[in-house]
Amino acid sequence: MIRLCLAALGALAFLAAAPAPVRAAAEVQEVVSPGGIRAWLVREPALPMVAFEIIFEGGALRDPDGLPGAANFLAAMLSEGAGDLDAAAFARKAETLALRAGFSAGRDSFTVSARMLTENLDESVDLLRLALTEPRFDPDAVERVRAGILSGLRSARTDPDSLAAMAWSAAMFPGDPYGRPVEGDEAAVARIGPEDLRAARLRALNRSRLAVGVVGDIDAQTLGPLLDRLLGALPDDPWTPPPPARPARQRGTTVVPLDTPQSRAVLGHEGLLRSDPDFIPAYVMNHILGGGGFSSRLMREVREKRGLTYGVYSYLAPYRRAGLIMAGLASDNARMAEALEVIRAEWARMAREGATAEELEAAKRYLTGAYPLRFDTNAKIAGQLAGLMREGFDPGYLRRRNALIEAVTLDDIRRVAARLLHPERLRTVVVGRPEGLPPGPPIPGFTDAER
């Protein structure tokens, strides 16, 4: 993720950190601008600031086959000058206004996050609009950003965590955009020029599939025209996402050699899309399996009972074109093989037996009790609003969510675990020098090119 944090004025720094009251879900308003741009708004006049979260559909998914990393490069460039302001002048202007803005490219999305003071709202919106509509792509800025991205890519090739994640994606989705890093590769990044970045802007900042969350000292009547002012000049070109991604059929374990005292493993297989009716039961089930920190089964069995790792986890990854369930850990080279066997055994046990009443009650208590923490700042609330809007929910989901968690039964956990968890389907990548693990099948397009 590329982040621009400008204008760390004392007032804004204080306001950004100050917790905002959690507003009732009934107070989420759907605003439609005169130009037809939709947003969800929570009005919070207690603090004189406004937070925006803007999610454009596509992101790295829309990078051309020959230029992976273009959207990520664009995200890094949007703070490097716009209109008649070069990078330094843009930064000074943002500092004067106390504007904080961030741009990031993900696998399926391109996100703009911004916080601004109410007293500078108009000027801050105009500066952010300039960054989105008239980025400069000056040659010196392009080369400076390119150097930073290339340095990060080179570092990733020697970092076990990064290498394992890249290798797993390449193994699971060969030939698919999901199989390549969002940051691209060194050869592609070296080729990206200003014209490629201009084309990337038109793809990434396309408001035909847009979600906007706004929180702060602003009313619906003011927000509507402001949305058109900020986003109305962006492209509005309908496009059809590619069909669902097809994971590779080949499973098993592949070792990517790297001289390090500990190995890093990433495991996973097909999961559920966010729209699946079983997603909430699967979410609760995964909390019990490996998403609940020290209370999870994986942590108890792999760390506490056997001392095989300091940390192990599992999580659901509902991308737009594929749902996944993932796990990961680091372990000594001499004990990684044993740790993987314990994970597979727990995968199978959950699929076979489901959860206990005590585990389910504890999971519900945590998941419902921790939910308000997602709404303890204006920026977090805006992010939640945009994310839910993007997934196709209505504002009432905020009221229903905890009730959906509470409604999950032991039968639901047993059913969804049997449906979802299949240890024989796990695709595993281990980076390091693990003892007792054969190299396994190579990863086309990764092993030879990256190692």
PDB file of N, CA and C in Angstrom, residues 157-161 163-164 167 254-266 329-334 336 429-439 451:
ATOM      1  N   ARG A 157      12.246 -10.268  -2.620  1.00  0.00           N
ATOM      2  CA  ARG A 157      12.782 -11.553  -3.082  1.00  0.00           C
ATOM      3  C   ARG A 157      13.687 -12.219  -2.053  1.00  0.00           C
ATOM      4  N   THR A 158      14.057 -11.489  -1.007  1.00  0.00           N
ATOM      5  CA  THR A 158      14.868 -12.081   0.062  1.00  0.00           C
ATOM      6  C   THR A 158      14.134 -12.075   1.401  1.00  0.00           C
ATOM      7  N   ASP A 159      12.873 -11.680   1.394  1.00  0.00           N
ATOM      8  CA  ASP A 159      12.072 -11.658   2.613  1.00  0.00           C
ATOM      9  C   ASP A 159      11.170 -12.886   2.625  1.00  0.00           C
ATOM     10  N   PRO A 160      11.291 -13.769   3.628  1.00  0.00           N
ATOM     11  CA  PRO A 160      10.510 -15.011   3.611  1.00  0.00           C
ATOM     12  C   PRO A 160       9.007 -14.792   3.544  1.00  0.00           C
ATOM     13  N   ASP A 161       8.488 -13.812   4.286  1.00  0.00           N
ATOM     14  CA  ASP A 161       7.046 -13.572   4.273  1.00  0.00           C
ATOM     15  C   ASP A 161       6.572 -13.154   2.886  1.00  0.00           C
ATOM     16  N   LEU A 163       8.110 -13.505   0.000  1.00  0.00           N
ATOM     17  CA  LEU A 163       8.384 -14.539  -0.984  1.00  0.00           C
ATOM     18  C   LEU A 163       7.340 -15.652  -0.913  1.00  0.00           C
ATOM     19  N   ALA A 164       6.960 -16.041   0.308  1.00  0.00           N
ATOM     20  CA  ALA A 164       5.963 -17.098   0.457  1.00  0.00           C
ATOM     21  C   ALA A 164       4.611 -16.668  -0.099  1.00  0.00           C
ATOM     22  N   ALA A 167       4.861 -16.570  -3.950  1.00  0.00           N
ATOM     23  CA  ALA A 167       4.953 -17.915  -4.514  1.00  0.00           C
ATOM     24  C   ALA A 167       3.621 -18.643  -4.408  1.00  0.00           C
ATOM     25  N   THR A 254       5.282 -27.130  -2.033  1.00  0.00           N
ATOM     26  CA  THR A 254       6.471 -26.739  -2.770  1.00  0.00           C
ATOM     27  C   THR A 254       7.395 -25.968  -1.830  1.00  0.00           C
ATOM     28  N   VAL A 255       8.665 -26.301  -1.866  1.00  0.00           N
ATOM     29  CA  VAL A 255       9.663 -25.591  -1.065  1.00  0.00           C
ATOM     30  C   VAL A 255      10.429 -24.625  -1.966  1.00  0.00           C
ATOM     31  N   VAL A 256      10.464 -23.364  -1.571  1.00  0.00           N
ATOM     32  CA  VAL A 256      11.274 -22.350  -2.245  1.00  0.00           C
ATOM     33  C   VAL A 256      12.520 -22.143  -1.381  1.00  0.00           C
ATOM     34  N   PRO A 257      13.697 -22.574  -1.844  1.00  0.00           N
ATOM     35  CA  PRO A 257      14.891 -22.512  -0.985  1.00  0.00           C
ATOM     36  C   PRO A 257      15.293 -21.073  -0.658  1.00  0.00           C
ATOM     37  N   LEU A 258      15.609 -20.849   0.604  1.00  0.00           N
ATOM     38  CA  LEU A 258      16.130 -19.572   1.061  1.00  0.00           C
ATOM     39  C   LEU A 258      16.906 -19.842   2.344  1.00  0.00           C
ATOM     40  N   ASP A 259      18.109 -19.323   2.412  1.00  0.00           N
ATOM     41  CA  ASP A 259      18.946 -19.554   3.592  1.00  0.00           C
ATOM     42  C   ASP A 259      18.463 -18.687   4.749  1.00  0.00           C
ATOM     43  N   THR A 260      17.729 -19.301   5.655  1.00  0.00           N
ATOM     44  CA  THR A 260      17.185 -18.619   6.815  1.00  0.00           C
ATOM     45  C   THR A 260      16.956 -19.650   7.904  1.00  0.00           C
ATOM     46  N   PRO A 261      17.152 -19.305   9.188  1.00  0.00           N
ATOM     47  CA  PRO A 261      17.010 -20.301  10.251  1.00  0.00           C
ATOM     48  C   PRO A 261      15.585 -20.776  10.465  1.00  0.00           C
ATOM     49  N   GLN A 262      14.613 -19.945  10.097  1.00  0.00           N
ATOM     50  CA  GLN A 262      13.212 -20.327  10.181  1.00  0.00           C
ATOM     51  C   GLN A 262      12.595 -20.369   8.800  1.00  0.00           C
ATOM     52  N   SER A 263      11.690 -21.302   8.607  1.00  0.00           N
ATOM     53  CA  SER A 263      10.924 -21.356   7.375  1.00  0.00           C
ATOM     54  C   SER A 263       9.593 -20.643   7.572  1.00  0.00           C
ATOM     55  N   ARG A 264       9.074 -20.102   6.491  1.00  0.00           N
ATOM     56  CA  ARG A 264       7.758 -19.470   6.488  1.00  0.00           C
ATOM     57  C   ARG A 264       6.849 -20.279   5.567  1.00  0.00           C
ATOM     58  N   ALA A 265       5.646 -20.619   6.042  1.00  0.00           N
ATOM     59  CA  ALA A 265       4.706 -21.406   5.248  1.00  0.00           C
ATOM     60  C   ALA A 265       3.413 -20.635   5.041  1.00  0.00           C
ATOM     61  N   VAL A 266       2.867 -20.742   3.835  1.00  0.00           N
ATOM     62  CA  VAL A 266       1.539 -20.243   3.500  1.00  0.00           C
ATOM     63  C   VAL A 266       0.746 -21.418   2.946  1.00  0.00           C
ATOM     64  N   LEU A 329       2.297 -19.625   9.062  1.00  0.00           N
ATOM     65  CA  LEU A 329       3.113 -19.656  10.275  1.00  0.00           C
ATOM     66  C   LEU A 329       4.575 -19.624   9.894  1.00  0.00           C
ATOM     67  N   ALA A 330       5.423 -19.374  10.891  1.00  0.00           N
ATOM     68  CA  ALA A 330       6.869 -19.536  10.779  1.00  0.00           C
ATOM     69  C   ALA A 330       7.298 -20.552  11.821  1.00  0.00           C
ATOM     70  N   SER A 331       8.279 -21.384  11.457  1.00  0.00           N
ATOM     71  CA  SER A 331       8.758 -22.400  12.392  1.00  0.00           C
ATOM     72  C   SER A 331      10.213 -22.714  12.079  1.00  0.00           C
ATOM     73  N   ASP A 332      10.909 -23.261  13.061  1.00  0.00           N
ATOM     74  CA  ASP A 332      12.288 -23.685  12.829  1.00  0.00           C
ATOM     75  C   ASP A 332      12.336 -24.667  11.671  1.00  0.00           C
ATOM     76  N   ASN A 333      13.417 -24.608  10.908  1.00  0.00           N
ATOM     77  CA  ASN A 333      13.559 -25.525   9.780  1.00  0.00           C
ATOM     78  C   ASN A 333      13.371 -26.985  10.197  1.00  0.00           C
ATOM     79  N   ALA A 334      13.855 -27.322  11.396  1.00  0.00           N
ATOM     80  CA  ALA A 334      13.796 -28.713  11.842  1.00  0.00           C
ATOM     81  C   ALA A 334      12.382 -29.146  12.213  1.00  0.00           C
ATOM     82  N   MET A 336       9.303 -27.541  10.868  1.00  0.00           N
ATOM     83  CA  MET A 336       8.241 -27.084   9.980  1.00  0.00           C
ATOM     84  C   MET A 336       7.366 -28.234   9.489  1.00  0.00           C
ATOM     85  N   VAL A 429       3.092 -23.574   0.301  1.00  0.00           N
ATOM     86  CA  VAL A 429       4.408 -23.099  -0.118  1.00  0.00           C
ATOM     87  C   VAL A 429       5.216 -22.817   1.137  1.00  0.00           C
ATOM     88  N   VAL A 430       6.427 -23.364   1.187  1.00  0.00           N
ATOM     89  CA  VAL A 430       7.329 -23.148   2.311  1.00  0.00           C
ATOM     90  C   VAL A 430       8.591 -22.487   1.786  1.00  0.00           C
ATOM     91  N   VAL A 431       8.976 -21.379   2.388  1.00  0.00           N
ATOM     92  CA  VAL A 431      10.206 -20.671   2.036  1.00  0.00           C
ATOM     93  C   VAL A 431      11.212 -20.890   3.156  1.00  0.00           C
ATOM     94  N   GLY A 432      12.374 -21.402   2.818  1.00  0.00           N
ATOM     95  CA  GLY A 432      13.411 -21.668   3.806  1.00  0.00           C
ATOM     96  C   GLY A 432      14.176 -22.931   3.463  1.00  0.00           C
ATOM     97  N   ARG A 433      14.682 -23.585   4.500  1.00  0.00           N
ATOM     98  CA  ARG A 433      15.390 -24.860   4.340  1.00  0.00           C
ATOM     99  C   ARG A 433      14.757 -25.898   5.271  1.00  0.00           C
ATOM    100  N   PRO A 434      13.463 -26.185   5.105  1.00  0.00           N
ATOM    101  CA  PRO A 434      12.781 -27.091   6.029  1.00  0.00           C
ATOM    102  C   PRO A 434      13.306 -28.519   5.897  1.00  0.00           C
ATOM    103  N   GLU A 435      13.530 -29.139   7.022  1.00  0.00           N
ATOM    104  CA  GLU A 435      14.012 -30.517   7.014  1.00  0.00           C
ATOM    105  C   GLU A 435      12.838 -31.478   6.830  1.00  0.00           C
ATOM    106  N   GLY A 436      13.077 -32.521   6.041  1.00  0.00           N
ATOM    107  CA  GLY A 436      12.067 -33.545   5.867  1.00  0.00           C
ATOM    108  C   GLY A 436      10.990 -33.217   4.861  1.00  0.00           C
ATOM    109  N   LEU A 437      11.107 -32.116   4.153  1.00  0.00           N
ATOM    110  CA  LEU A 437      10.134 -31.766   3.126  1.00  0.00           C
ATOM    111  C   LEU A 437      10.810 -31.791   1.763  1.00  0.00           C
ATOM    112  N   PRO A 438      10.358 -32.639   0.845  1.00  0.00           N
ATOM    113  CA  PRO A 438      10.940 -32.642  -0.499  1.00  0.00           C
ATOM    114  C   PRO A 438      10.600 -31.347  -1.227  1.00  0.00           C
ATOM    115  N   PRO A 439      11.332 -31.020  -2.281  1.00  0.00           N
ATOM    116  CA  PRO A 439      11.091 -29.754  -2.995  1.00  0.00           C
ATOM    117  C   PRO A 439       9.665 -29.602  -3.491  1.00  0.00           C
ATOM    118  N   ARG A 451      13.455 -16.991  -8.671  1.00  0.00           N
ATOM    119  CA  ARG A 451      14.553 -17.534  -7.889  1.00  0.00           C
ATOM    120  C   ARG A 451      15.750 -17.832  -8.770  1.00  0.00           C
TER     121      ARG A 451
END
